[in-house]
Coordinates of C-alpha atoms and ligand atoms in Angstrom, one line a residue:
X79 CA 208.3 115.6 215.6
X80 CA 205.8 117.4 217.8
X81 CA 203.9 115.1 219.3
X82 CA 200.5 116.0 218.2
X83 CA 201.4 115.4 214.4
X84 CA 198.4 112.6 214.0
X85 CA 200.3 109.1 212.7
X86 CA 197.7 107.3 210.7
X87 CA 198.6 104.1 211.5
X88 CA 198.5 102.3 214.6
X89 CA 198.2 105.4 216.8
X90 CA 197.3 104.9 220.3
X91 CA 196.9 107.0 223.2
X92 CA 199.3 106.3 225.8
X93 CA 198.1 107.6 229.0
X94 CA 200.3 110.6 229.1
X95 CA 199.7 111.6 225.8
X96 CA 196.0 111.5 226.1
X97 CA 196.9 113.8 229.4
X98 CA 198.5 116.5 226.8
X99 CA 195.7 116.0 224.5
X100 CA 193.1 116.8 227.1
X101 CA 195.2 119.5 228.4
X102 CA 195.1 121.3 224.8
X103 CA 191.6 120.8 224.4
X104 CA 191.0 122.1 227.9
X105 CA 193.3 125.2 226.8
X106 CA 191.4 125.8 223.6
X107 CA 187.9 125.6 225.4
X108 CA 188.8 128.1 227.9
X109 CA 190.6 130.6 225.5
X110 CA 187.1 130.0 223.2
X111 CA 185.1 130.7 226.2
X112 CA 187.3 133.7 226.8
X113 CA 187.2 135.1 223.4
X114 CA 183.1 135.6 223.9
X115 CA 182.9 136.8 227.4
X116 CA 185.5 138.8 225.8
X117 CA 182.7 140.1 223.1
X118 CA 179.8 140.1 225.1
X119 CA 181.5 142.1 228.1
X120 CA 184.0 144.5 226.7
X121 CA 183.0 148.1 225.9
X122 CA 185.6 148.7 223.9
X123 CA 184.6 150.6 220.3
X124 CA 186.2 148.2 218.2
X125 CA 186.3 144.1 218.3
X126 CA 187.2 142.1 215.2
X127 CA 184.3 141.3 213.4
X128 CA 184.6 137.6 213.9
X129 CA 184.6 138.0 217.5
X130 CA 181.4 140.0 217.1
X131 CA 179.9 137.0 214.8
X132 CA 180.7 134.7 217.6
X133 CA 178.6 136.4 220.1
X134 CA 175.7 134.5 221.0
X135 CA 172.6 136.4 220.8
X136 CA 172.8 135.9 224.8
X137 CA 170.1 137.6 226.6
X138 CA 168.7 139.4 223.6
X139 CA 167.0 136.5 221.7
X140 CA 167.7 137.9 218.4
X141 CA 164.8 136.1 216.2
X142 CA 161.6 137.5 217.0
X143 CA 160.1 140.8 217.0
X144 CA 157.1 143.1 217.4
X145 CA 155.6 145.3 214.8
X146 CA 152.5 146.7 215.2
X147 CA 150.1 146.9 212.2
X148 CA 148.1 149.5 214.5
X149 CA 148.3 152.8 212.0
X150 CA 144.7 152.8 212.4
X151 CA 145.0 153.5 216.2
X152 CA 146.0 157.2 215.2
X153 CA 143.6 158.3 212.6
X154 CA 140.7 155.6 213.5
X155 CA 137.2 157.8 213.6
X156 CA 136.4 159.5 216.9
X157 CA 134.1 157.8 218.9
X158 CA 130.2 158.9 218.3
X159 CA 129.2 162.4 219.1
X160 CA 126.4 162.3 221.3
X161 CA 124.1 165.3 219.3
X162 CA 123.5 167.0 222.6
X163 CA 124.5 170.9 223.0
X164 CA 127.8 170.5 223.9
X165 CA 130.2 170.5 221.6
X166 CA 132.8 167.5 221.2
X167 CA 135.5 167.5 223.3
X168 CA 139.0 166.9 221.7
X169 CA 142.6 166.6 223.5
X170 CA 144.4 169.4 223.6
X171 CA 148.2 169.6 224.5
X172 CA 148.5 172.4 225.8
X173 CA 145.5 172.7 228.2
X174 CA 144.9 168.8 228.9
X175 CA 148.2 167.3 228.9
X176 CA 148.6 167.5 232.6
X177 CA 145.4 167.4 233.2
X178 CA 145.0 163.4 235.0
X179 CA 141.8 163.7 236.0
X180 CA 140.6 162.9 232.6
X181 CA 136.8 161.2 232.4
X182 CA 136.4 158.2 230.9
X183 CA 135.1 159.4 227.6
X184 CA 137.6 162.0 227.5
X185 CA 140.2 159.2 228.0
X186 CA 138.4 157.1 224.9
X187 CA 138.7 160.2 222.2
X188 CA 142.3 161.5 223.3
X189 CA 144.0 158.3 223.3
X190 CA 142.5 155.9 220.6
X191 CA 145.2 152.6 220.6
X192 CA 147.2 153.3 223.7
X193 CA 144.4 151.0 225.8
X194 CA 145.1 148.2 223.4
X195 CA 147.0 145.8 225.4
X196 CA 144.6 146.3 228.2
X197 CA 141.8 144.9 226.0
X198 CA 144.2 142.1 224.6
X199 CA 144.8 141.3 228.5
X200 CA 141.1 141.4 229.2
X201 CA 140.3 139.1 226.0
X202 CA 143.2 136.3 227.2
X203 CA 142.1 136.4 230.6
X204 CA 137.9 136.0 229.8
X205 CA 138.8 132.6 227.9
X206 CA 141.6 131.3 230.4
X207 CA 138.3 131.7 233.2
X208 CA 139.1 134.8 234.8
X209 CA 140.9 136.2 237.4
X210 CA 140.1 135.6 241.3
X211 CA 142.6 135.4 244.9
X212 CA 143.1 131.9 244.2
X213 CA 145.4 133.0 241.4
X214 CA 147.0 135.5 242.9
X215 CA 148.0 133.2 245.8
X216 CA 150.0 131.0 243.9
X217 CA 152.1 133.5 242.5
X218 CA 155.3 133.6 244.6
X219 CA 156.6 137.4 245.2
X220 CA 159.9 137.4 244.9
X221 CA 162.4 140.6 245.0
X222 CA 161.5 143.0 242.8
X223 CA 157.8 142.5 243.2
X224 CA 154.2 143.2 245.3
X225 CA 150.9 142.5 245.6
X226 CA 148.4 145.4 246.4
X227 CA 144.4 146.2 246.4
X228 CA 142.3 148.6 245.3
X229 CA 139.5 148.8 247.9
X230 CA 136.2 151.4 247.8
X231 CA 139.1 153.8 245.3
X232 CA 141.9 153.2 248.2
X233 CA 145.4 152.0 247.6
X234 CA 146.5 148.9 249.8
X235 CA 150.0 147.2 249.9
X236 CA 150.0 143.3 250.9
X237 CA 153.3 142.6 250.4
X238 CA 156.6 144.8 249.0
X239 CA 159.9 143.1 248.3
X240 CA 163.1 144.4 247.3
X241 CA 166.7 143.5 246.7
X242 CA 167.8 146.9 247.3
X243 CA 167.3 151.1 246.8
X244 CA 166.8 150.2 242.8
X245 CA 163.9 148.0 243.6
X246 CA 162.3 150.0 246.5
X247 CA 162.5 153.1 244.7
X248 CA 160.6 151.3 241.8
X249 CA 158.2 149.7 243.3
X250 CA 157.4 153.5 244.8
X251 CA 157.2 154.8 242.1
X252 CA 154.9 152.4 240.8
X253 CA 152.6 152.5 243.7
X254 CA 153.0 156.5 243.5
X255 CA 151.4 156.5 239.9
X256 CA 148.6 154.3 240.6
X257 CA 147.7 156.5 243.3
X258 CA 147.7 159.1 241.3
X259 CA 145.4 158.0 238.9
X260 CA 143.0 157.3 241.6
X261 CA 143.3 160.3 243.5
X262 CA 142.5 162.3 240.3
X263 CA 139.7 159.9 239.6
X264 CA 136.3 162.0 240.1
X265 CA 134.8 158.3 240.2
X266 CA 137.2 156.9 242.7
X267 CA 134.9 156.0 245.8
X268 CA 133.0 153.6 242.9
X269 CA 135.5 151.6 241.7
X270 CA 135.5 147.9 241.5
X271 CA 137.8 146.6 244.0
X272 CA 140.9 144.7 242.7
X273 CA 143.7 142.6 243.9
X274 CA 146.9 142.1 241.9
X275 CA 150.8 141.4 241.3
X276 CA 153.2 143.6 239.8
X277 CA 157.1 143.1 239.3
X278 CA 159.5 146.4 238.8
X279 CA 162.4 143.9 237.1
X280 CA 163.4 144.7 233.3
X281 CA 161.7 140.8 232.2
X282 CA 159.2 138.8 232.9
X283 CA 161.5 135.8 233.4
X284 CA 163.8 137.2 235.8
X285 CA 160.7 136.7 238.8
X286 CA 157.9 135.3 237.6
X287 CA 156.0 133.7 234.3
X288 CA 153.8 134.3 231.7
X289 CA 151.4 132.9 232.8
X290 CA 150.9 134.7 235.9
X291 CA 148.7 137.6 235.3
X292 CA 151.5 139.9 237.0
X293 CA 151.7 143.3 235.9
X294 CA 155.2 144.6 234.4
X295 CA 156.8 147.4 232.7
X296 CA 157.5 145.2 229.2
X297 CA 156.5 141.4 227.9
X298 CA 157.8 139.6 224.6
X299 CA 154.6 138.5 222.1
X300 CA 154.5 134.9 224.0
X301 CA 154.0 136.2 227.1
X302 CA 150.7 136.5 226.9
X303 CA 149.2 136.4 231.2
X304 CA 151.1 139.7 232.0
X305 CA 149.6 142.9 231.7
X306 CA 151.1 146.0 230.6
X307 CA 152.1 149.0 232.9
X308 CA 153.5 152.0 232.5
X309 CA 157.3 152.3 233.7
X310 CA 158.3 153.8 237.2
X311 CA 160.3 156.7 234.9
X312 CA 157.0 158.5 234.4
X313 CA 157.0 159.0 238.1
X314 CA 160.5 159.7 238.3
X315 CA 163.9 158.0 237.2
X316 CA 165.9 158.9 240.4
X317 CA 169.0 157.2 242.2
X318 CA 172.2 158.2 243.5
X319 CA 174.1 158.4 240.1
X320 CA 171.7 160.1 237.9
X321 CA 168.8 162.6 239.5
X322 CA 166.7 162.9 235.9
X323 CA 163.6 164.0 237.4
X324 CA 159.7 162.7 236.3
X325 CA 159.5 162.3 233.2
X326 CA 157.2 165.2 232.2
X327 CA 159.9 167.4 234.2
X328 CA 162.7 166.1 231.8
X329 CA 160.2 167.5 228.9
X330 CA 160.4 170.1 229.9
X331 CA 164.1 170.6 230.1
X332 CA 164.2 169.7 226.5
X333 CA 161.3 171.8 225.7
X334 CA 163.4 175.0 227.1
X335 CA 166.6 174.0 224.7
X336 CA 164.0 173.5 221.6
X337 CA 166.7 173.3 218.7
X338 CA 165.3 174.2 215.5
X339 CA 165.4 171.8 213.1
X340 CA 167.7 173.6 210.2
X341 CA 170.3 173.6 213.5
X342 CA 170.3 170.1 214.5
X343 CA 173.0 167.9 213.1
X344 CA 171.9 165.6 210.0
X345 CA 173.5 162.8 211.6
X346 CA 172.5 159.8 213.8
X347 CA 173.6 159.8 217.1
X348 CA 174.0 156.6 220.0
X349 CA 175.8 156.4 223.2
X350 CA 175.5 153.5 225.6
X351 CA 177.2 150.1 227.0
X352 CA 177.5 147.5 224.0
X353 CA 178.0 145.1 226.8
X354 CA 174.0 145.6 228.1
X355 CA 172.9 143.4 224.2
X356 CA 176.4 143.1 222.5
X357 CA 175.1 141.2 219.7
X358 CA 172.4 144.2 218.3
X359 CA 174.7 147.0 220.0
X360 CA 177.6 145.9 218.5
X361 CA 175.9 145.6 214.9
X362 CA 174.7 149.2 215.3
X363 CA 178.5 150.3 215.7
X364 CA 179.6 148.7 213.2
X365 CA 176.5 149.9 210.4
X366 CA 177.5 153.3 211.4
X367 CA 181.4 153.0 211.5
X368 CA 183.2 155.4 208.9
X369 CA 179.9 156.8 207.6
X370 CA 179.8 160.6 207.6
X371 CA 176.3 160.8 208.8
X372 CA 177.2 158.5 212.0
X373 CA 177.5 159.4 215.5
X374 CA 177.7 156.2 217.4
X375 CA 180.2 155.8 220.0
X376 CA 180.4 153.4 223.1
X377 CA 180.3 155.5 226.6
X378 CA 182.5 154.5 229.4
X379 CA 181.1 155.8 232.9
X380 CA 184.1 155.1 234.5
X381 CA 186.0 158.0 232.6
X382 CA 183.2 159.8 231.2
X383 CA 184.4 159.6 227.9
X384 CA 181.7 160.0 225.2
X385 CA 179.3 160.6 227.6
X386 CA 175.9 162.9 225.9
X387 CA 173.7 164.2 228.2
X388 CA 169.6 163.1 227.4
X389 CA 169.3 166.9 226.7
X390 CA 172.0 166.9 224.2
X391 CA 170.6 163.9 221.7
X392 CA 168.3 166.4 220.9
X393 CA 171.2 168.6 218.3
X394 CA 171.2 165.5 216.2
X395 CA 168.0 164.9 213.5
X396 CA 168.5 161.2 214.2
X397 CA 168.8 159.0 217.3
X398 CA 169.2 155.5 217.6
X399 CA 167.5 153.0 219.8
X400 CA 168.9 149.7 221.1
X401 CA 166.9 147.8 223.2
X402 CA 169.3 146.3 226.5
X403 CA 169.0 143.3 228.1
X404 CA 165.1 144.0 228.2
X405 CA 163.3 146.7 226.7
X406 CA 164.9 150.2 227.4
X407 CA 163.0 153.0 229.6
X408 CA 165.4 155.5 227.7
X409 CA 162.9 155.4 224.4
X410 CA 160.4 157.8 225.7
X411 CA 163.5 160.5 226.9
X412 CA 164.5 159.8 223.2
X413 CA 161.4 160.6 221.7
X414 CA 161.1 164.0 223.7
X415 CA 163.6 165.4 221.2
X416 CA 161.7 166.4 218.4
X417 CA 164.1 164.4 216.0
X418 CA 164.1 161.0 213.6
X419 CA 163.7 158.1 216.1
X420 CA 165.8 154.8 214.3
X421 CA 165.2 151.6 216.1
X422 CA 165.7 147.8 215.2
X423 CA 162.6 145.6 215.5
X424 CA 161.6 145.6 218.6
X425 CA 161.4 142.5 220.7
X426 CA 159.8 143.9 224.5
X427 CA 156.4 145.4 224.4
X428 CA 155.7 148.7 226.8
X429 CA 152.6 149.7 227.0
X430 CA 153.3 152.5 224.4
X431 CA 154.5 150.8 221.7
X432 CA 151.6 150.1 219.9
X433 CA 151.7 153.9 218.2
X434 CA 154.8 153.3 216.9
X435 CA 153.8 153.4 212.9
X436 CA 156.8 152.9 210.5
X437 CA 155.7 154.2 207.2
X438 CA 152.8 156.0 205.7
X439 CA 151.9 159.6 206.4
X440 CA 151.6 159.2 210.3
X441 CA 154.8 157.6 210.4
X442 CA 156.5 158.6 213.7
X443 CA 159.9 156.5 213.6
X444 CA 162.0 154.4 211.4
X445 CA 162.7 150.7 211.4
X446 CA 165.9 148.5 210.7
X447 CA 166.4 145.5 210.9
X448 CA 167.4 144.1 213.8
X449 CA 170.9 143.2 212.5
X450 CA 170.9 147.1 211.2
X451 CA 171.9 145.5 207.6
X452 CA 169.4 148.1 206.2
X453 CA 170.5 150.8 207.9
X454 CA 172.6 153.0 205.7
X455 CA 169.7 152.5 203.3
X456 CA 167.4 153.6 205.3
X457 CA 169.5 156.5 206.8
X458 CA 170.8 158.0 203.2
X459 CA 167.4 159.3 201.7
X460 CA 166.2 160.9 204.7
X461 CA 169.5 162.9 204.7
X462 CA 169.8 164.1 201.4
X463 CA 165.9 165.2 201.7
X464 CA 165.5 166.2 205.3
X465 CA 162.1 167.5 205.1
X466 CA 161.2 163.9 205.1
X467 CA 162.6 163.9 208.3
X468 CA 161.2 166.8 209.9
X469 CA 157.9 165.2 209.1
X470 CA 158.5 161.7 210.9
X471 CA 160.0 163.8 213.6
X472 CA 157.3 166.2 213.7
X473 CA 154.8 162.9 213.8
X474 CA 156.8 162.0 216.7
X475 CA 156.4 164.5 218.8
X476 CA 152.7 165.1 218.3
X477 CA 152.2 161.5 218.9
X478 CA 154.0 160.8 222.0
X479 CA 155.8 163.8 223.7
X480 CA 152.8 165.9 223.3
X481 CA 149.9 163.1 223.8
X482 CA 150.4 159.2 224.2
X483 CA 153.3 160.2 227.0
X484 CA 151.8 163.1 228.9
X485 CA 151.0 162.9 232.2
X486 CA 147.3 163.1 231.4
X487 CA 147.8 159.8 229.3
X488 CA 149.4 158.0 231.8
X489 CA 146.5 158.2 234.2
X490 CA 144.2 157.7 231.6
X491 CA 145.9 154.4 231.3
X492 CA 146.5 153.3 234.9
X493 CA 142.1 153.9 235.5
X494 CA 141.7 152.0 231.8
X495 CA 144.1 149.3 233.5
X496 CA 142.0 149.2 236.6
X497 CA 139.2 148.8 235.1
X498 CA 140.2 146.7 232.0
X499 CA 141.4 144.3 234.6
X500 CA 138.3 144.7 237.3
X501 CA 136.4 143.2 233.9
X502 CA 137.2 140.1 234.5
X503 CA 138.4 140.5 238.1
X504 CA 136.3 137.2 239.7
X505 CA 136.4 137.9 243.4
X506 CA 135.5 139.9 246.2
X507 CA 138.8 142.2 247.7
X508 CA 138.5 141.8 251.9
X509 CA 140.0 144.6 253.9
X510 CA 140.2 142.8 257.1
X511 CA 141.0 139.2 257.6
X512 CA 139.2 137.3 259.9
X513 CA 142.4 134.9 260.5
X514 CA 144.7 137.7 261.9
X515 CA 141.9 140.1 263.3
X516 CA 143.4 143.2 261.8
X517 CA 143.5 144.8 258.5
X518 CA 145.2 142.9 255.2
X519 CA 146.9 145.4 254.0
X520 CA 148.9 148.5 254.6
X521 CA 147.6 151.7 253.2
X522 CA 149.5 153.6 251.0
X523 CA 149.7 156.8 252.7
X524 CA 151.5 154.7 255.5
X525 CA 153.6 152.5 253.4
X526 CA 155.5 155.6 252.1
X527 CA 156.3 156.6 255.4
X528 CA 157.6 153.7 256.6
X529 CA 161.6 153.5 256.9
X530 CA 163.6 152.6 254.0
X531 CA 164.7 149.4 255.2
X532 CA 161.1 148.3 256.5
X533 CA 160.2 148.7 252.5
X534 CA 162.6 145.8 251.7
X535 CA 160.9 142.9 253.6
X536 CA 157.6 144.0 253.8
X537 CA 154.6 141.8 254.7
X538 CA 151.3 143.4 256.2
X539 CA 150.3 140.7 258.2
X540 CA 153.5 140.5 260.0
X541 CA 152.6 143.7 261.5
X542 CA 154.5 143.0 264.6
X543 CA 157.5 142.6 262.5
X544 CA 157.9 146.0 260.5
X545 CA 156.2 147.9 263.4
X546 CA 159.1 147.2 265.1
X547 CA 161.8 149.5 265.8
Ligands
NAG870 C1 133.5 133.5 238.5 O1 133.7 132.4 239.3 C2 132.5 131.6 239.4 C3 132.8 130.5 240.5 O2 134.1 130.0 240.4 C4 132.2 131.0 238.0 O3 131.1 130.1 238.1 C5 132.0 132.1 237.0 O4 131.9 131.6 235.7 C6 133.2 133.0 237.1 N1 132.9 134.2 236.2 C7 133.8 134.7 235.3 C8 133.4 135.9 234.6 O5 134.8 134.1 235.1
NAG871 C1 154.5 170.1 213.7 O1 153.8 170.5 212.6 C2 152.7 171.4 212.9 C3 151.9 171.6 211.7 O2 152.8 172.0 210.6 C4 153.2 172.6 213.6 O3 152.1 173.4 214.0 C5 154.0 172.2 214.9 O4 154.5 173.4 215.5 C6 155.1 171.2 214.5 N1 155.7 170.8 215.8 C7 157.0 170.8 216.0 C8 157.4 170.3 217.4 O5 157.8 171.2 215.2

């Protein structure tokens, strides 16, 4: 009789067979543990369903998410015309959309609702008491983040700390932007001086908290100190592995292929790693699985099988987004295309995101649920009637390829952030400090000179120790 058989009477556990017991359970734990790293980490195309029911939601907390009611931002009245001579200025693509030296006003009537987290920032901040150095000092910079000053329209770095290439090149790229704006800025030498934190990493947990005013690429509804930036991709997406370009330049590329609509695919197309969020990537491959109209497949770098270049998303009407393990840079390259963006409720806010309208006539993408129950649903009428979907795609590109995520736009929100944040900016910005006797920070122009490696550790008032060789 095996021994496990449970006698209902007087059954005791001997030592030994308590041993056994504990042994099993032990075994059974560990192949359960298995089973979901297993789910969460394989990038296999198929994995029984139960296996993907198991998966925790893991770091994609599945239950929230973020839909903005903001269809006013895009047909909202222009701001007053002043009933001078001059006729009103309006945004033009093709004649403003590099243009970053946009004033003010200019900013105000081209991009009505991309400034509206800035103003959300500015509201949280004014009834939390404002903003001042005492703040800023208890934030700790860890990897992945620095603190920098603005300082009569000059760019200063205080400290810059990275882990490696990935953050240093970020961090650049950051820097590089903001510089930009100013340097276009016809106002520059009167700017407010400011002082703040930003962090490069994909969530606001992984190096600081919300309620840190830091500035970041993406936050979650709760986290309501940060303050929204725009992501290092707009000033390029480069590292050894994948050269992509700035993102304007990648617009271009897809701009030159320009696929006209009748020729594009009417299907829905995904690559990526299901291991990155298993639990929404996986429920994506499995909505679209044996349907005619989907193109989902899981991409494995190692072999380059089912690899699609960003150019090549474009031949499809419809591309899916997933977000990763944090919201995913790869939405605006998606929404170059000029085709049906399909995304779950969205969980991480970019600065962006608040155009995103999901029904009515300026709708510019389409929303699932984040389980992708609704999908085929969803997917089915815009197929058999595709003229509905050159319209969302044609809403998408006139939104945000050709205005909200042009170059000119960009800047216009880096000065709004400046200033949004100047607003209630509660302290005077020193150049020099007294304790030291030299100057507090480093300024830009130097800082990207600097050697790789002196980028890593870098704190200006330990001059002695990146100035050394
Ligand atoms: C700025 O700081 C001062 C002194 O701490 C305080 O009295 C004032 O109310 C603050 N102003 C704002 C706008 O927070
Ligand atoms: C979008 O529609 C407008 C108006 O019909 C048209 O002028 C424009 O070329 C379209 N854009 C694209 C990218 O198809």
């Amino acid at each position: 009789m095996p021994f496990w058989v449970p006698a209902m009477t007087a059954y005791t556990i001997r030592p030994k067979r308590g041993l056994s017991l504990l042994g099993i359970i032990a075994a059974l734990s560990f192949s359960v543990i298995f089973v979901i790293w297993y789910g969460m980490n394989s990038d296999r195309d198929y994995i029984h369903p139960i296996l993907t029911q198991l998966i925790p939601a893991g770091h994609c907390a599945c239950e929230s998410s973020t839909t903005f009611q903001c269809s006013t931002c895009l047909t909202c009245p222009e701001p007053p015309v002043q009933e001078n001579t001059t006729p009103a200025w309006s945004f033009e693509y093709a004649r403003d959309g590099r243009n970053e030296a946009l004033d003010q006003k200019q900013c105000q009537s081209a991009f009505p609702g991309l400034f509206e987290d800035i103003a959300r920032g500015g509201k949280f901040w004014s009834t939390h008491g404002g903003l001042s150095t005492a703040e800023l000092d208890t934030i700790t910079i860890q990897q992945g983040m620095a603190r920098a000053f603005i300082s009569q329209g000059e760019l200063h770095v205080v400290t810059a700390r990275s882990k490696g290439e990935d953050h240093r090149r970020k961090i650049l790229g950051t820097l590089s932007s903001i510089h930009r704006a100013l340097a276009a800025d016809p106002e520059r030498a009167s700017r407010r001086d400011v002082e703040f934190v930003f962090s490069v990493e994909d969530k606001v947990d992984d190096v600081t908290n919300p309620e840190w005013p830091v500035w970041v690429f993406s936050r979650t509804p709760t986290e309501q100190g940060v303050w929204l930036m725009p992501d290092f991709s707009f000033w390029a997406w480069d590292n050894p592995n994948n050269y992509m370009g700035p993102y304007d330049q990648v617009v271009d590329r897809i701009k030159r292929l320009d696929i006209p609509w009748s020729d594009k695919k009417p299907q829905l197309v995904w690559r990526g790693k299901p291991s990155f969020a298993p639990k929404l990537r996986r429920a994506l491959i499995e909505a679209a699985r044996g349907k005619s109209w989907g193109d989902v497949k899981q991409v494995d770098w190692s072999t380059g099988s089912n690899v699609l270049k960003m150019e090549d998303h474009c031949h499809y009407m419809f591309i899916a987004h997933v977000e990763g393990r944090s919201y995913s840079a790869s939405l605006k390259y998606r929404q170059a295309c000029n085709s049906v963006i399909v995304a779950h409720k969205l969980q991480f806010i970019q600065h962006h995101h608040y155009l995103l309208i999901a029904d009515g006539p300026n709708q510019n993408y389409v929303e699932v649920e984040r389980d992708f129950s609704d999908l085929a649903d969803k997917i089915e009428p815009l197929i058999s009637d595709t003229e509905t979907a050159r319209r969302i795609a044609n809403n998408s590109v006139t939104t945000f390829r050709e205005r909200y995520l042009t170059p000119a736009a960009e800047a216009c929100y880096w000065r709004s952030l400046l200033d949004g944040y100047a607003g209630v900016w509660n302290s005077t910005v020193e150049q020099w400090s007294e304790n030291t006797q030299r100057e507090r920070g480093l300024r830009y122009e130097s800082f990207v000179l600097l050697e790789s490696p002196k980028m890593f550790e870098f704190d200006a008032s330990a001059t002695e120790r990146w100035q050394a060789s």
